[in-house]
């Protein structure tokens, strides 16, 4: 099972390497257990005479503030990805629904587009992504195939304004979705991929129903829609609202699918409900403080960085930076193994 963790805090990282049984243990109990194990380790004094047994000695460490605890952990780098989760900017449905929840049933909100304030939010996040250096790190942008998420994705992570005559198609044409915005270039930015699995709750609310892919392609020429099987929206039903449990399972399926991608730094532009229920499942094993941080609702155009950890060998990548060491054959007995053998030999005499 893949796990998702926030990158800004490390106090929960021990959970990454824990089995289901040890996850239930408290950090205090784990530290006590580690201390107990340390007290039973033995050392063999130099110059032990033949026939004399080594007396177990406690392992002493200098008081340097480096005592072991259960708050940190290690994990192989090639079994980790960094994902940047973004909720779309403010849409017209957000404004109408805040005034009156029944407005979500309005056909006027079908495939809701961004508001002018939403586009200002996009501009703000774009500036942050560029100034922070994140724009140069992201290798792939995945977006839900709805108008508001695609507008947010290309506005934040796309190239500069599009210029006619260039060889690359635009990510978004001028005034797409009645935005009044200039076209966005696909040059000097990562590829964009539309994926239905990260859509919002399905059904009932017209704002969560997408247009046909045939309608989207002319608006977003450089977005890759090849993973979407049906031209029309066959997932949205007018009378059945998708259950929270279904959204959660869909989110887990999506996270597992990310391991089939070779990219290590991926931005995902999705929706409040999808992100909330998905992260709520993955944060259950975290410390309460981290659970609250990971699982809270996203604000419009909020970005959160997470570390995705492959705990069950879903990923097929091999380590890129590891080096086997000591390639020529020869004796290479680790010192702790040598100490163990010396103790065994001493106890035989």
Coordinates of C-alpha atoms in Angstrom, one line a residue, residues 82-280:
X82 CA 7.0 13.9 -4.3
X83 CA 3.5 15.0 -5.3
X84 CA 2.1 18.5 -5.3
X85 CA -1.6 18.5 -4.6
X86 CA -3.6 21.5 -5.8
X87 CA -7.3 22.2 -5.4
X88 CA -8.7 24.3 -8.3
X89 CA -9.2 28.0 -7.9
X90 CA -12.5 29.5 -7.1
X91 CA -15.3 28.5 -9.5
X92 CA -18.7 30.1 -10.1
X93 CA -20.3 27.1 -8.3
X94 CA -18.3 27.9 -5.2
X95 CA -19.7 31.4 -5.0
X96 CA -23.3 30.3 -5.8
X97 CA -23.1 27.3 -3.4
X98 CA -21.8 29.4 -0.5
X99 CA -24.8 31.7 -0.8
X100 CA -27.3 28.8 -1.2
X101 CA -26.4 25.1 -1.1
X102 CA -29.3 24.3 -3.4
X103 CA -27.6 26.3 -6.2
X104 CA -25.4 23.2 -6.7
X105 CA -28.4 21.7 -8.4
X106 CA -28.5 24.4 -11.0
X107 CA -27.9 23.5 -14.7
X108 CA -26.4 27.0 -15.0
X109 CA -23.3 25.7 -13.1
X110 CA -22.7 22.8 -15.6
X111 CA -18.9 22.2 -15.7
X112 CA -18.3 25.4 -13.7
X113 CA -15.5 27.7 -14.9
X114 CA -13.3 29.9 -12.8
X115 CA -14.4 33.3 -11.5
X116 CA -12.3 36.5 -11.9
X117 CA -11.2 36.0 -8.3
X118 CA -10.3 32.4 -9.2
X119 CA -8.0 33.7 -12.0
X120 CA -6.3 36.0 -9.5
X121 CA -5.7 33.1 -7.2
X122 CA -4.2 31.2 -10.2
X123 CA -1.8 34.1 -10.9
X124 CA -0.8 34.2 -7.2
X125 CA 0.0 30.5 -7.1
X126 CA 1.8 30.7 -10.4
X127 CA 4.1 33.4 -9.0
X128 CA 4.8 31.3 -5.9
X129 CA 5.6 28.2 -8.0
X130 CA 8.1 30.1 -10.1
X131 CA 9.7 32.0 -7.3
X132 CA 10.1 28.9 -5.1
X133 CA 11.8 27.0 -7.9
X134 CA 9.0 24.4 -8.0
X135 CA 8.2 25.1 -11.7
X136 CA 11.6 23.6 -12.6
X137 CA 11.2 20.5 -10.5
X138 CA 7.8 19.2 -11.7
X139 CA 8.0 16.5 -14.4
X140 CA 4.3 15.9 -15.0
X141 CA 1.0 17.8 -14.4
X142 CA -2.1 15.6 -13.9
X143 CA -5.4 17.3 -14.0
X144 CA -9.0 16.3 -13.5
X145 CA -10.8 16.8 -16.9
X146 CA -13.2 19.5 -15.8
X147 CA -13.0 23.1 -17.0
X148 CA -12.1 24.6 -13.7
X149 CA -9.3 22.2 -12.9
X150 CA -7.8 22.4 -16.4
X151 CA -7.9 26.2 -16.3
X152 CA -6.2 26.1 -13.0
X153 CA -3.6 23.6 -14.1
X154 CA -2.5 25.4 -17.3
X155 CA -2.7 28.8 -15.5
X156 CA -0.4 27.7 -12.7
X157 CA 2.0 25.3 -14.4
X158 CA 1.8 26.2 -18.1
X159 CA 4.2 28.2 -20.2
X160 CA 4.0 31.9 -20.9
X161 CA 1.5 33.6 -23.2
X162 CA 1.1 31.8 -26.5
X163 CA 2.5 33.3 -29.7
X164 CA 1.1 32.4 -33.1
X165 CA 3.5 30.7 -35.4
X166 CA 5.4 28.6 -32.8
X167 CA 5.6 24.9 -33.5
X168 CA 4.0 23.7 -30.2
X169 CA 0.2 23.9 -29.8
X170 CA -1.1 26.0 -26.9
X171 CA -2.2 24.4 -23.6
X172 CA -5.2 26.7 -23.6
X173 CA -6.6 28.8 -26.3
X174 CA -7.6 32.4 -25.8
X175 CA -10.8 33.0 -23.8
X176 CA -11.3 29.3 -23.1
X177 CA -14.4 28.8 -20.9
X178 CA -15.3 32.5 -21.3
X179 CA -12.2 33.3 -19.2
X180 CA -11.1 36.5 -21.0
X181 CA -7.6 35.2 -20.7
X182 CA -4.9 35.0 -23.3
X183 CA -3.7 31.7 -24.7
X184 CA -1.2 29.7 -22.7
X185 CA 1.9 28.2 -24.3
X186 CA 3.0 24.6 -23.9
X187 CA 6.6 25.5 -24.4
X188 CA 9.1 25.2 -21.5
X189 CA 6.7 23.4 -19.2
X190 CA 6.0 19.8 -18.2
X191 CA 3.5 17.6 -20.1
X192 CA -0.2 17.7 -19.0
X193 CA -2.3 14.6 -18.7
X194 CA -6.1 14.5 -18.0
X195 CA -7.1 11.6 -15.7
X196 CA -10.7 10.9 -14.7
X197 CA -9.9 9.0 -11.6
X198 CA -9.1 12.3 -9.7
X199 CA -12.5 13.9 -10.5
X200 CA -14.8 15.3 -7.9
X201 CA -17.8 13.5 -6.4
X202 CA -19.7 12.1 -9.3
X203 CA -23.4 12.6 -10.0
X204 CA -26.4 15.0 -9.2
X205 CA -24.5 18.3 -9.2
X206 CA -24.2 19.7 -12.8
X207 CA -21.0 21.5 -11.8
X208 CA -19.3 18.2 -11.5
X209 CA -20.3 16.9 -14.9
X210 CA -17.7 17.3 -17.7
X211 CA -18.1 18.1 -21.3
X212 CA -17.2 15.7 -24.1
X213 CA -13.6 15.3 -24.9
X214 CA -14.4 16.5 -28.4
X215 CA -15.4 19.8 -26.9
X216 CA -12.3 20.0 -24.7
X217 CA -9.6 19.3 -27.3
X218 CA -10.0 22.6 -29.2
X219 CA -9.9 24.5 -25.9
X220 CA -6.9 22.7 -24.5
X221 CA -4.9 21.4 -27.5
X222 CA -1.8 20.4 -25.7
X223 CA -3.4 18.5 -22.8
X224 CA -3.2 14.7 -23.3
X225 CA -6.7 13.1 -23.1
X226 CA -5.6 9.7 -24.3
X227 CA -6.3 7.9 -21.0
X228 CA -10.0 8.9 -21.0
X229 CA -11.9 6.1 -22.6
X230 CA -15.3 7.7 -23.4
X231 CA -15.9 10.9 -25.3
X232 CA -19.1 11.6 -23.3
X233 CA -19.3 11.7 -19.5
X234 CA -20.6 8.2 -18.7
X235 CA -19.6 8.4 -15.0
X236 CA -21.9 11.2 -13.9
X237 CA -25.5 10.2 -13.1
X238 CA -28.3 12.8 -12.6
X239 CA -30.0 10.9 -9.7
X240 CA -27.2 9.2 -7.9
X241 CA -24.5 11.0 -5.9
X242 CA -21.3 9.0 -5.4
X243 CA -20.8 7.8 -1.8
X244 CA -17.8 9.1 0.2
X245 CA -16.5 5.5 0.5
X246 CA -16.4 5.2 -3.3
X247 CA -14.5 8.5 -3.6
X248 CA -12.0 7.2 -1.1
X249 CA -11.5 3.9 -3.0
X250 CA -11.1 5.8 -6.2
X251 CA -8.5 8.0 -4.6
X252 CA -6.5 5.0 -3.3
X253 CA -6.7 3.5 -6.8
X254 CA -5.4 6.8 -8.2
X255 CA -2.5 7.0 -5.7
X256 CA -1.5 3.4 -6.6
X257 CA -1.7 4.2 -10.3
X258 CA 0.9 7.0 -9.8
X259 CA 3.5 4.2 -9.2
X260 CA 3.1 3.2 -12.8
X261 CA 4.5 6.6 -13.8
X262 CA 8.2 7.0 -14.1
X263 CA 8.1 10.7 -13.0
X264 CA 9.3 11.4 -9.5
X265 CA 7.9 15.0 -9.1
X266 CA 4.2 15.2 -10.1
X267 CA 1.7 18.0 -9.7
X268 CA -2.0 17.0 -9.4
X269 CA -4.8 19.5 -9.8
X270 CA -8.1 18.1 -8.4
X271 CA -11.1 18.9 -6.2
X272 CA -11.9 19.5 -2.5
X273 CA -14.0 16.4 -2.0
X274 CA -11.6 14.0 -3.8
X275 CA -8.5 15.3 -1.9
X276 CA -10.3 15.4 1.4
X277 CA -11.5 11.8 1.4
X278 CA -8.4 10.4 -0.2
X279 CA -6.0 12.1 2.2
X280 CA -8.3 11.3 5.1

